[in-house]
Short mmCIF file of C-alpha atoms and ligand atoms in Angstrom, two decimals:
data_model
loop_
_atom_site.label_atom_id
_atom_site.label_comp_id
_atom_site.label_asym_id
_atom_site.label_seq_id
_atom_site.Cartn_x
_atom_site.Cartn_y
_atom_site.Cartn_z
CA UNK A 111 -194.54 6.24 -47.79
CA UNK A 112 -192.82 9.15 -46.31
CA UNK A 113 -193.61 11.48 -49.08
CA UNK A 114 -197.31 10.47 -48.38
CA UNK A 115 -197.38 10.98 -44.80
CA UNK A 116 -195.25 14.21 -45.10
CA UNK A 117 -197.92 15.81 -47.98
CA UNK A 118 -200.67 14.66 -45.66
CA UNK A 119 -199.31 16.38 -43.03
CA UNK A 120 -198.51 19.80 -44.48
CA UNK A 121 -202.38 20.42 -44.77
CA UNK A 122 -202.50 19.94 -40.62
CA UNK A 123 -200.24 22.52 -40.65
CA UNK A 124 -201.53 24.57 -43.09
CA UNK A 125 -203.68 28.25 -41.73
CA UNK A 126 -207.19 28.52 -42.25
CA UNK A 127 -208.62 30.65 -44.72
CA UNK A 128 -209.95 33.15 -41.40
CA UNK A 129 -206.30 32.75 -40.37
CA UNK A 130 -204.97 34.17 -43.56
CA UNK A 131 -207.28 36.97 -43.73
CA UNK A 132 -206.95 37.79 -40.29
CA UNK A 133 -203.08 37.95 -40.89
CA UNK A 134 -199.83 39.13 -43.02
CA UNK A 135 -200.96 37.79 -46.87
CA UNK A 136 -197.11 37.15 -47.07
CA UNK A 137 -197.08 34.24 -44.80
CA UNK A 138 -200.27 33.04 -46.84
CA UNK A 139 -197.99 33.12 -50.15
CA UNK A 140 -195.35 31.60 -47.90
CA UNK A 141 -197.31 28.71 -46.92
CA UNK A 142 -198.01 28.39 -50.72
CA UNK A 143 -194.49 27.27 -51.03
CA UNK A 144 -193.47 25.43 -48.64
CA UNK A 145 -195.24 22.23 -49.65
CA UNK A 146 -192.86 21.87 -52.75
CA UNK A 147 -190.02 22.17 -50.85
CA UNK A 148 -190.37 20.00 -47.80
CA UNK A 149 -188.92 16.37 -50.13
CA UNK A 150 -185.66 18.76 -50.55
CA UNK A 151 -185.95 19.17 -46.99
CA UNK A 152 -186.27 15.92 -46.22
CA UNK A 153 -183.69 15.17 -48.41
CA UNK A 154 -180.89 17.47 -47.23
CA UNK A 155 -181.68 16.62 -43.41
CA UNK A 156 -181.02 12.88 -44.10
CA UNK A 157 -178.10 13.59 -45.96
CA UNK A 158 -176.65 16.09 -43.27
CA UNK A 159 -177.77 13.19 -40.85
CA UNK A 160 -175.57 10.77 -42.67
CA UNK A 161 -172.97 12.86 -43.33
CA UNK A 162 -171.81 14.83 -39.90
CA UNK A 163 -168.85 16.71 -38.83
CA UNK A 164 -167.43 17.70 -35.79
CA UNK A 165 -167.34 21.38 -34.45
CA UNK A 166 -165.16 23.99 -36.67
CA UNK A 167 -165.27 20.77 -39.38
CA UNK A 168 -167.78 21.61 -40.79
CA UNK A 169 -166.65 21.41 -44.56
CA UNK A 170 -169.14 19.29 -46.36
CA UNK A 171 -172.42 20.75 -44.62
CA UNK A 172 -171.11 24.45 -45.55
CA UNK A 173 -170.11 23.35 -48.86
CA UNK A 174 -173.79 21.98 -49.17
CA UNK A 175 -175.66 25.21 -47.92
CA UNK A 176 -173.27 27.34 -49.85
CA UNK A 177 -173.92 25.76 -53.07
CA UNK A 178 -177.97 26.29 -52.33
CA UNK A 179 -177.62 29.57 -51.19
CA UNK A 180 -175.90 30.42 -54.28
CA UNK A 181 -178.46 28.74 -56.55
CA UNK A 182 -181.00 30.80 -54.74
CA UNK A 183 -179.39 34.13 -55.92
CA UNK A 184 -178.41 35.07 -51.87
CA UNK A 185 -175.61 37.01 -51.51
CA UNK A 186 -172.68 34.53 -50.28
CA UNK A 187 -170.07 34.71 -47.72
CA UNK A 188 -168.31 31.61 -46.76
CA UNK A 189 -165.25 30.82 -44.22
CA UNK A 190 -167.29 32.86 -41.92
CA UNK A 191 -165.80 32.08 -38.67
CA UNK A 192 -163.95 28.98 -39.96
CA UNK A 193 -166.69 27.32 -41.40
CA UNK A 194 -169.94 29.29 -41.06
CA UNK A 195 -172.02 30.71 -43.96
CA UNK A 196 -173.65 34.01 -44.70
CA UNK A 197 -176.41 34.61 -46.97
CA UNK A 198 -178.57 37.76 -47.66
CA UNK A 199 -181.57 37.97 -49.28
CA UNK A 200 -182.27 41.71 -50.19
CA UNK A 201 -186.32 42.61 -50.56
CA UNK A 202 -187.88 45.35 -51.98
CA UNK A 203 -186.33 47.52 -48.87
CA UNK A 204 -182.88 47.50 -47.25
CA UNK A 205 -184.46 47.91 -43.86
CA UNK A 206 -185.21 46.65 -41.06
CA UNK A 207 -182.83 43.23 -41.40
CA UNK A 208 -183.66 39.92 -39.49
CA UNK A 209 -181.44 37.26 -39.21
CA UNK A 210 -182.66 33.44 -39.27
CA UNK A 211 -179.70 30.95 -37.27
CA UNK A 212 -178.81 27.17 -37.96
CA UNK A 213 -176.40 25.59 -36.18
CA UNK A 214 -174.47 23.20 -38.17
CA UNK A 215 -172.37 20.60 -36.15
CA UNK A 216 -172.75 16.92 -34.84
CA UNK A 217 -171.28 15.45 -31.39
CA UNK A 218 -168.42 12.60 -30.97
CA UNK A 219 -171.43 9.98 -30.45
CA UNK A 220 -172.26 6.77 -32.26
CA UNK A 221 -175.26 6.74 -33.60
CA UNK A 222 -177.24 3.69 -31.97
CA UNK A 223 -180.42 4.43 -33.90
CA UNK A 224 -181.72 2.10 -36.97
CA UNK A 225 -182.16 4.46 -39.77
CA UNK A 226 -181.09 3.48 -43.38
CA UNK A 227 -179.07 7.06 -43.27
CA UNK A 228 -178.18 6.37 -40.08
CA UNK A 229 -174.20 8.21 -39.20
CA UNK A 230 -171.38 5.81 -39.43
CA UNK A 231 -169.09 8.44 -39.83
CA UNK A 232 -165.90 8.80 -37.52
CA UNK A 233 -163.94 11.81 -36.97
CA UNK A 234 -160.85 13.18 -34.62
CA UNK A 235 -161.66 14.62 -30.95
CA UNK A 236 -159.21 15.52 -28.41
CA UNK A 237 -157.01 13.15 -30.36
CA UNK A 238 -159.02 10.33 -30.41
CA UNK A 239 -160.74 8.27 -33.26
CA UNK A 240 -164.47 8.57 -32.21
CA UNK A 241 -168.19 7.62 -33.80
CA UNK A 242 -169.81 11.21 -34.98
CA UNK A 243 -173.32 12.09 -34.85
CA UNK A 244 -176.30 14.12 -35.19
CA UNK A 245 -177.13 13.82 -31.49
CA UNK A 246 -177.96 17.29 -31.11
CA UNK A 247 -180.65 17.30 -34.21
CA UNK A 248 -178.26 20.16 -35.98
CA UNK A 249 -179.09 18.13 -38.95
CA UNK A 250 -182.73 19.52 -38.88
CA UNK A 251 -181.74 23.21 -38.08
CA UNK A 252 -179.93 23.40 -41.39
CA UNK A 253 -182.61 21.57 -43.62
CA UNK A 254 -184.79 23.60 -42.22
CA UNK A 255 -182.93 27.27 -42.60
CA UNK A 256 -182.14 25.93 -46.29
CA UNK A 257 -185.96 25.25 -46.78
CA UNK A 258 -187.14 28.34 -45.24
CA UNK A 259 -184.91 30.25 -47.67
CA UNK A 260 -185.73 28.31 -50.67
CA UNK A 261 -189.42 29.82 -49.88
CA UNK A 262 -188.41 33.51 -49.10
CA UNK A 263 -186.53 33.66 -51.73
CA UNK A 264 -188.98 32.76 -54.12
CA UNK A 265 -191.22 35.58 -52.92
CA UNK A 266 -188.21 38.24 -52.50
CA UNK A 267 -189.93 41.16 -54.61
CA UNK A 268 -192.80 41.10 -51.37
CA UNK A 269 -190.26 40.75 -48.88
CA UNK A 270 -190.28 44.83 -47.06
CA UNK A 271 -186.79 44.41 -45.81
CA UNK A 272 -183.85 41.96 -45.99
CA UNK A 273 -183.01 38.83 -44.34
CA UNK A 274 -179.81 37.16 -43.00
CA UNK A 275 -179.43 33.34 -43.34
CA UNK A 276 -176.70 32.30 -40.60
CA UNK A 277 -175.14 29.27 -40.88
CA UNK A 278 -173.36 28.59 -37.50
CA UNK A 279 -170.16 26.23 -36.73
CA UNK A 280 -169.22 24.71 -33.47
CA UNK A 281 -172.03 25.58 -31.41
CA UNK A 282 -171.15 22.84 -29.27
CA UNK A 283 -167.90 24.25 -28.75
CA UNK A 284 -164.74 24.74 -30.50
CA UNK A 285 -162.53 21.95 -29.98
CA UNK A 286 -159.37 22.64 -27.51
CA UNK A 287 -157.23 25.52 -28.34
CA UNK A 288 -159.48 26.56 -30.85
CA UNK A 289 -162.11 29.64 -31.14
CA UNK A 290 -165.41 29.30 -32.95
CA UNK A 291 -168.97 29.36 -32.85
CA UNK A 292 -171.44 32.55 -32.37
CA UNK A 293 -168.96 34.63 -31.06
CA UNK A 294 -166.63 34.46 -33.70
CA UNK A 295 -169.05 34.58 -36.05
CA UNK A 296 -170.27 38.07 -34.32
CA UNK A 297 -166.44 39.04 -34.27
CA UNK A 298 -166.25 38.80 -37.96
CA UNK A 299 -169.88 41.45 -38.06
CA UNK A 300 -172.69 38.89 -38.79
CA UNK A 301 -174.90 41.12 -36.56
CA UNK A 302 -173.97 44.18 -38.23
CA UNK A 303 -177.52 46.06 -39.67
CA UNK A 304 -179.29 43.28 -38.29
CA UNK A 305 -182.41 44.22 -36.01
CA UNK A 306 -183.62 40.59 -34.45
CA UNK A 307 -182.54 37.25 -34.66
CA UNK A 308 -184.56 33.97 -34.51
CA UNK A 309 -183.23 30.18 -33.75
CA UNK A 310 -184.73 27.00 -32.96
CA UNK A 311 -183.78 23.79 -31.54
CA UNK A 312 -185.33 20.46 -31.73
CA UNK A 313 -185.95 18.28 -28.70
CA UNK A 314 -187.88 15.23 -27.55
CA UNK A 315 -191.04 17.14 -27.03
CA UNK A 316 -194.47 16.52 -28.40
CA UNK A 317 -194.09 16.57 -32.18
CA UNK A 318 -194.88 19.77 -33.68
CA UNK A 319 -194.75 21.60 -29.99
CA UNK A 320 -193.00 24.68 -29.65
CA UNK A 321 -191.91 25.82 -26.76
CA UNK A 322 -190.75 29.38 -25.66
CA UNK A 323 -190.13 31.83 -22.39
CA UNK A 324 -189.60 35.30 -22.49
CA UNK A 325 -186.98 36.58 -20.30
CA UNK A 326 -184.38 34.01 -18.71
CA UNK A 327 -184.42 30.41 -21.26
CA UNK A 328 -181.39 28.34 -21.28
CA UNK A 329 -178.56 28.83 -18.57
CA UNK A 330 -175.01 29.84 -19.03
CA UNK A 331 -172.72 27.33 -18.75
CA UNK A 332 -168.88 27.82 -17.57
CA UNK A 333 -166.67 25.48 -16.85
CA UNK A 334 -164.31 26.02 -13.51
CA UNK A 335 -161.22 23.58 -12.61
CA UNK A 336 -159.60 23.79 -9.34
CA UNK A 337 -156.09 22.25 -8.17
CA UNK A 338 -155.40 21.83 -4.75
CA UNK A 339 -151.48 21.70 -3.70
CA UNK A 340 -150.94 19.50 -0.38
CA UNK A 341 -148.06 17.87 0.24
CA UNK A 342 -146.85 14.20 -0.13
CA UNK A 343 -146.76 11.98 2.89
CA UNK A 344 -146.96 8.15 4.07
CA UNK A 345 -151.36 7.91 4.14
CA UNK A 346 -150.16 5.90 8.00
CA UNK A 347 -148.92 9.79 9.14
CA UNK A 348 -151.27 12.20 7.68
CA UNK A 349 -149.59 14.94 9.74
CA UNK A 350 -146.34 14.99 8.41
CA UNK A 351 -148.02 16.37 5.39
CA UNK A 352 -151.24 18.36 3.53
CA UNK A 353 -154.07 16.31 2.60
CA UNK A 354 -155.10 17.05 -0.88
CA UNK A 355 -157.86 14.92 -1.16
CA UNK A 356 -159.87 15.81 2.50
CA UNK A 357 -159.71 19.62 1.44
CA UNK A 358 -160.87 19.21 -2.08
CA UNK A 359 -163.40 16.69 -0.07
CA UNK A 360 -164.40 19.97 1.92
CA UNK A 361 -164.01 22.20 -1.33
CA UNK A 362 -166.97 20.04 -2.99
CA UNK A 363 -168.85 20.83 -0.18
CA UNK A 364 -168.05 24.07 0.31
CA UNK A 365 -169.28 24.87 -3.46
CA UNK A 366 -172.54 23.65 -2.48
CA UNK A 367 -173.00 25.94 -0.38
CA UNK A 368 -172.84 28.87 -2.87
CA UNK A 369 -176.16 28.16 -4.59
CA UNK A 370 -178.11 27.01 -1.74
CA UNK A 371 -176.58 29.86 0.73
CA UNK A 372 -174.71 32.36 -1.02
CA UNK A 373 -176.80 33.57 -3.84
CA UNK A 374 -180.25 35.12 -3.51
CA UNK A 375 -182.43 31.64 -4.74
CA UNK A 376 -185.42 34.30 -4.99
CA UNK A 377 -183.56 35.92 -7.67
CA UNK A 378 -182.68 32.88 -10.40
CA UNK A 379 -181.89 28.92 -9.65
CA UNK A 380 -177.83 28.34 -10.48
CA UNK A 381 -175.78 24.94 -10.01
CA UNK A 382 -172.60 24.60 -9.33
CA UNK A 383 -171.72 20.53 -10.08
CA UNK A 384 -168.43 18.74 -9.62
CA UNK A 385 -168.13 16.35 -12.45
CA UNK A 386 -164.88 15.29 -12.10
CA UNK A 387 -162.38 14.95 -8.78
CA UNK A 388 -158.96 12.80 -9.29
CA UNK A 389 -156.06 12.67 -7.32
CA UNK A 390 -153.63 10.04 -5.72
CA UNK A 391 -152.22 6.35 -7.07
CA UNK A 392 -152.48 3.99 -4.41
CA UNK A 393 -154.14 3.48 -0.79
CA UNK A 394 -151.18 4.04 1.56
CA UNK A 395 -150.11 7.57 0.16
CA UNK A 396 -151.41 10.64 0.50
CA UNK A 397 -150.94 12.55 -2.92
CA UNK A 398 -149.36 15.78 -3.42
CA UNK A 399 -152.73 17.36 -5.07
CA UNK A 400 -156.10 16.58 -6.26
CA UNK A 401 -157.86 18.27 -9.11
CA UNK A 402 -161.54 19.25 -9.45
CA UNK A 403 -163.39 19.95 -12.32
CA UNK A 404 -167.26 21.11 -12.85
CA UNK A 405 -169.65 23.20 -14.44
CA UNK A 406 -171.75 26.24 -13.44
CA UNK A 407 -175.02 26.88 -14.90
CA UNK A 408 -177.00 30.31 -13.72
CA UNK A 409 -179.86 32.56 -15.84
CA UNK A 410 -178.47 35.88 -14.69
CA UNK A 411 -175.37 37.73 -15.52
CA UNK A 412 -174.90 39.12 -12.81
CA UNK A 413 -175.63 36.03 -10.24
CA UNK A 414 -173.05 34.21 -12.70
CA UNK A 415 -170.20 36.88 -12.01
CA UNK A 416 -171.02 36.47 -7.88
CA UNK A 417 -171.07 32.91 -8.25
CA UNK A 418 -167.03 32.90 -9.97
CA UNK A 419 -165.85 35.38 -7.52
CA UNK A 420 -167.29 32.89 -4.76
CA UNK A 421 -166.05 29.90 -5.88
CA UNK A 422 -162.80 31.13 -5.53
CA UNK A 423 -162.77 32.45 -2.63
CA UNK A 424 -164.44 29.11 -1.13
CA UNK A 425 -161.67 27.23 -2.67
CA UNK A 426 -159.04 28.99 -1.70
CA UNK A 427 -160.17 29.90 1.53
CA UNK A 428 -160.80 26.14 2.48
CA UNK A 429 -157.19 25.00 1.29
CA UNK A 430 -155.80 27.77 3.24
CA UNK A 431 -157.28 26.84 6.72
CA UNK A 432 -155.45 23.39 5.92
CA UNK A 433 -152.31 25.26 4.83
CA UNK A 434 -152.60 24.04 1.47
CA UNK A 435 -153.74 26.50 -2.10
CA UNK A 436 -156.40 25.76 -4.81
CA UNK A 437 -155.56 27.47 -8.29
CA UNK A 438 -158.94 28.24 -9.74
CA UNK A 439 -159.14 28.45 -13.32
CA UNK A 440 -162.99 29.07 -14.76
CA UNK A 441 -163.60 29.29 -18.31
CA UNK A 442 -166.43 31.07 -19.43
CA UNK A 443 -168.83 29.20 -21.91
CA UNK A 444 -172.21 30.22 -23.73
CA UNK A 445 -174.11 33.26 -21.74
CA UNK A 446 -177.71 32.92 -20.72
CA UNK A 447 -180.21 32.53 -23.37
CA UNK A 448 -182.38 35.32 -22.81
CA UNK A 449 -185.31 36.30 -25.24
CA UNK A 450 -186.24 39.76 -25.53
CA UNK A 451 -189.34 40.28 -23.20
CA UNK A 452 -190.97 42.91 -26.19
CA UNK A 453 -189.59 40.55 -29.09
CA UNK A 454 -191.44 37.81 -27.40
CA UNK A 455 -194.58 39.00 -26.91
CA UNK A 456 -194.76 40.09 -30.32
CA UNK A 457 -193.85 37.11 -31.91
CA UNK A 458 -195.47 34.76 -29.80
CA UNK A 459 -199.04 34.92 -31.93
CA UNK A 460 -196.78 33.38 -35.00
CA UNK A 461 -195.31 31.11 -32.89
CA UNK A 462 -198.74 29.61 -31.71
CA UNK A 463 -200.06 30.05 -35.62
CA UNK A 464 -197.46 27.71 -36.72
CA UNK A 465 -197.05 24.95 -33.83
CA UNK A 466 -198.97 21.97 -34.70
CA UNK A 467 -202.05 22.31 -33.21
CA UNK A 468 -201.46 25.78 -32.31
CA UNK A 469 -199.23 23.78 -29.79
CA UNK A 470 -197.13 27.01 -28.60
CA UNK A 471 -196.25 27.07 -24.58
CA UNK A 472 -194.44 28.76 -22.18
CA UNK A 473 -191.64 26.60 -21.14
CA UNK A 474 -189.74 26.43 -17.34
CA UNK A 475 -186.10 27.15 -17.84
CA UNK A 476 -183.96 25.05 -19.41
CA UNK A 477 -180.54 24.06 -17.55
CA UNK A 478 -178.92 23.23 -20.72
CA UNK A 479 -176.82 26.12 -22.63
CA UNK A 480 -176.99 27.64 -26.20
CA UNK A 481 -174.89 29.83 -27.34
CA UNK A 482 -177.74 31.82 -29.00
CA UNK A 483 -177.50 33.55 -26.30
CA UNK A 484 -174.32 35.78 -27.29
CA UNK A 485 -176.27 37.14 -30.25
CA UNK A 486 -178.72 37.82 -27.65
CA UNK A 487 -176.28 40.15 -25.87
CA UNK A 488 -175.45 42.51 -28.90
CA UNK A 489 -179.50 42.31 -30.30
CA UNK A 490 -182.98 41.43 -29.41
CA UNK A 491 -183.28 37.70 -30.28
CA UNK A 492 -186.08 34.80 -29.83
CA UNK A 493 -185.17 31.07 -29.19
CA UNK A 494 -187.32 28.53 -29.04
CA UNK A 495 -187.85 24.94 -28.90
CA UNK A 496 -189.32 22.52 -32.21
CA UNK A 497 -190.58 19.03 -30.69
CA UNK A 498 -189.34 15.78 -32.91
CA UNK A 499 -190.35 13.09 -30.87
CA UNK A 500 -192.11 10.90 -32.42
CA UNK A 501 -195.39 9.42 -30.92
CA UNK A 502 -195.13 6.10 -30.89
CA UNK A 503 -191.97 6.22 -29.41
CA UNK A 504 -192.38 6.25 -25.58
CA UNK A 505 -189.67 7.47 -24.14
CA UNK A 506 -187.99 9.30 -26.48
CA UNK A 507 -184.14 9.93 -25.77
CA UNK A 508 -182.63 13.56 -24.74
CA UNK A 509 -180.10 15.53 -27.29
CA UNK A 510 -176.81 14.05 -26.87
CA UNK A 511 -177.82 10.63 -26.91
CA UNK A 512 -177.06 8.02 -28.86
CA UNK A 513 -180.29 7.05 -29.29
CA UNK A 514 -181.54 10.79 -29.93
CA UNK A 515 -184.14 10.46 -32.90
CA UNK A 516 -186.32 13.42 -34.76
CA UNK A 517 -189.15 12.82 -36.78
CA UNK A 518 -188.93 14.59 -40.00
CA UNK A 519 -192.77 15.29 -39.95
CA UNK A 520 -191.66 18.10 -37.67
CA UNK A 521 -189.73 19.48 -40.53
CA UNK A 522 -193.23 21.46 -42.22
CA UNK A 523 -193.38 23.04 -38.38
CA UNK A 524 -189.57 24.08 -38.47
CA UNK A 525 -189.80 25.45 -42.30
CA UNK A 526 -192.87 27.40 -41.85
CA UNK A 527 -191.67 28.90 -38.25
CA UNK A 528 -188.29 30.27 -39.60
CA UNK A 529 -190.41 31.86 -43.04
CA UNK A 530 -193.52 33.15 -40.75
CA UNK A 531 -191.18 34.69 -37.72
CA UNK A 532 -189.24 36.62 -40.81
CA UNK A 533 -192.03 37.91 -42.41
CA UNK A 534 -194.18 38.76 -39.24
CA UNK A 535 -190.98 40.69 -38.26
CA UNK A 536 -189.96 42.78 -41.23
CA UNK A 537 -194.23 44.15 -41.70
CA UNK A 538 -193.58 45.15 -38.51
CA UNK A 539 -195.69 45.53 -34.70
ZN1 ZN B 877 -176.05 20.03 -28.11
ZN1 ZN B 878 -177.74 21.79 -30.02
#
C-alpha cells in the first residue's frame, strides 16, 4: 500500500514539461531517477528509524551509509569526526564543490508512536539506561542524502563540478566531556574546496512544505550556569548569614532584564531562560549556595557576545550588593543559523520548484538551534525546513517528542531538494 501511495505521489512532485524546458535539463534527468530509488529510501529511513544511536554512537548508521557510498563508487572517508562520513562524487569538472549535510543521530526518548519499525532500542546517557529515538527525524536526513546520491551518482559524467556527501554525528550534542558534531567535523577539513553547503530538517509542517529565511534562521543556543556562595545560617536568623536563595531569586530577575532592557530589541529578539534553580535541604536552613542553570538563545553574534558579558556582570553584581559571589560559567553551543542572503535568493526558485505544491515560504525565526550554522561561519550555506506531518494527523507533535512522527511521502520532496539544490548550484547563477 505504501509503495502505491509513494509511486502515486512522485508524479505530484514531478516538473512539468514547461518546467523542464524552462530549466537546468540535469534536474530533468534527475527527476528521471529518483522514482526508482525512493522504496530504498523508504527502506533505509525505516531501518535507521528502528535502529538509532545516540550522539558520537553512531556506528551502525555510518556503517550503513558507508557501505552505500562505497557501492556507489564515491570516494570514502569514514571515522570522520568520530563517526561521521565523507563521500565525493567527482563530475566531469573538479570545480566549483557543493556539499549536501545529513545529520545522523537520535535523542534519549522512547518512542511512544505505533509503527511496526517503531525504536525499542536503549542506549547509555549521562550514565543512565534510557529509551533511544528518532525524535529529531535524523532518520529521514540520512535516507534522504543516501537517495539523493544514489541519483547523482548515476548521472556523474553531466555533473560540471563535484559534490560532497556529509554525513554528520552528534548534532544534538556530544555527550559530556566529549567533542563532536559540525565543528569537529570542520576541524578535521570537511569544508576544505567546498563553495556552498545545503541541509534540511524535517518538522511538523504541512507535508511537502519547505520553509526558508534568508539572513538570521535558527538561534544560537549557549548554555550559562551560575553558583551563588552565601553563607549557612539558622532560616529563624537570616542575618547571621548570606542568603543564597533570595539573591539567585533577584539574579533570575535580574537576567530578565537583559533582553527586555539591555539589548537593542530593534536589532534581533534573544532569551535568556532559567531552566533549572536548586539549592537548600530543608525549610528551617538557609543553604550555603544555590545554583542556576539556563539557556541563551540570540540571532546575532554580536548581541550574543553583549548578552554573556551582561549576564555576568548582573550576576555578580547582584550577589555582591548582598555580600555574597556568583561564579558564571557559560558554555557556548551551536552559532546562529544564518543563510547566505545571495545564496538564498538564488536558490530559492529550486526550492519553490521542488516543494509540494510549489509550497516554498519564508519562515519567522526559529528559536530552536542547529548547528548548521558553524559551517555557515567558514562558507555560504542554505538551511531549510522539509514538512512531515502528516494530514490527517491534527496536531502533529514537535521534534523531540515522543510522539514526533514523519510521513515518508515527504521523502520524494527531501530526495529531489538535496539532487535539484546540487545541480542548480554547480551550472551556476
Ligand atoms: Zn533535535
Ligand atoms: Zn535535529
Amino acid at each position: 500500500m505504501r509503495h502505491i501511495l509513494l509511486f502515486a505521489f512522485i508524479f505530484q512532485i514531478l516538473p512539468s514539461l514547461a518546467e523542464i524546458q524552462a530549466g537546468n535539463p540535469l534536474t530533468a534527468a534527475a527527476d528521471q531517477r529518483i522514482a526508482p530509488v525512493l522504496d530504498k529510501v523508504v527502506a533505509w529511513r525505516r531501518d535507521i528509524h528502528e535502529h538509532p544511536e545516540l550522539s558520537n554512537r553512531e556506528f551502525r548508521t555510518s556503517a550503513l551509509v558507508a557501505e552505500h557510498l562505497q557501492s556507489l563508487g564515491l570516494e570514502v572517508t569514514t571515522g570522520v569526526a568520530h563517526t561521521g562520513v565523507v563521500g565525493i562524487l567527482r563530475g566531469q569538472a573538479d570545480q566549483p564543490v557543493v556539499a549536501l549535510r545529513a545529520d545522523m543521530d537520535a535523542l534519549p526518548v522512547s518512542e511512544q508512536v505505533d509503527l511496526p519499525f517503531a525504536s525499542r532500542a536503549m542506549g547509555l546517557y549521562q550514565g543512565k539506561e534510557v529509551g533511544v529515538m528518532h525524535a529529531c527525524g535524523h532518520d529521514n536526513h540520512v535516507a534522504i542524502l543516501m537517495g539523493a546520491a544514489e541519483v547523482l551518482a548515476g548521472m556523474r559524467e553531466q555533473i560540471p563540478g563535484t559534490i560532497k556527501f556529509i554525513f554528520q554525528p552528534a548534532e544534538e550534542g556530544p555527550p559530556e566531556g566529549e567533542e563532536g558534531g559540525a565543528s569537529m567535523m570542520i576541524e578535521q577539513g570537511v569544508l576544505e574546496d567546498v563553495d556552498a553547503i545545503f541541509g534540511l530538517h524535517v518538522g511538523p509542517l504541512p507535508l511537502g512544505m519547505i520553509t526558508y529565511r534568508p539572513g538570521q534562521f535558527m538561534a544560537s543556543a549557549d548554555r550559562f550556569h551560575i553558583v551563588v556562595n552565601g553563607s549557612q545560617t539558622h532560616g529563624a536568623m537570616p542575618w547571621a548569614g548570606i542568603d543564597p536563595v533570595v539573591v539567585g531569586s533577584q539574579i533570575v530577575l535580574g537576567l530578565q532584564t537583559i533582553a527586555s532592557r539591555q539589548v537593542d530589541v530593534t536589532l534581533t529578539p534573544s532569551i535568556v531562560t532559567v531552566g533549572r534553580f536548586s539549592a537548600g535541604v530543608r525549610n528551617n536552613i538557609i543553604p550555603d549556595s544555590a545554583e542556576l542553570e539556563g539557556t541563551i538563545r540570540t540571532f546575532d553574534e554580536g548581541v550574543r557576545q553583549q548578552i554573556h558579558d551582561r549576564i555576568r556582570r548582573t550576576a555578580a553584581s547582584i550577589a555582591e550588593s548582598a555580600g555574597a559571589t556568583a561564579t558564571v560559567t557559560i558554555d557556548r553551543g551551536p552559532p546562529v543559523t544564518a543563510n547566505n542572503e545571495a545564496l538564498t535568493a538564488r536558490m530559492a526558485p529550486t526550492l519553490k520548484r521542488v516543494a509540494m505544491d510549489n509550497m516554498a515560504v519564508e519562515s519567522d525565526r526559529i528559536t530552536t538551534a542547529e548547528d548548521f550554522g558553524d559551517y555557515q561561519q567558514v562558507i555560504p550555506g542554505l538551511f531549510f525546513f522539509l514538512g512531515v506531518a502528516d494530514p490527517d494527523q491534527k496536531a502533529p507533535a514537535p521534534n523531540h517528542s515522543p510522539y514526533f512522527y514523519a510521513d515518508e511521502r515527504a521523502l520524494p520532496v527531501g530526495v529531489r531538494a538535496m539532487t535539484h539544490l546540487a545541480l542548480d548550484y554547480l551550472a551556476g547563477p
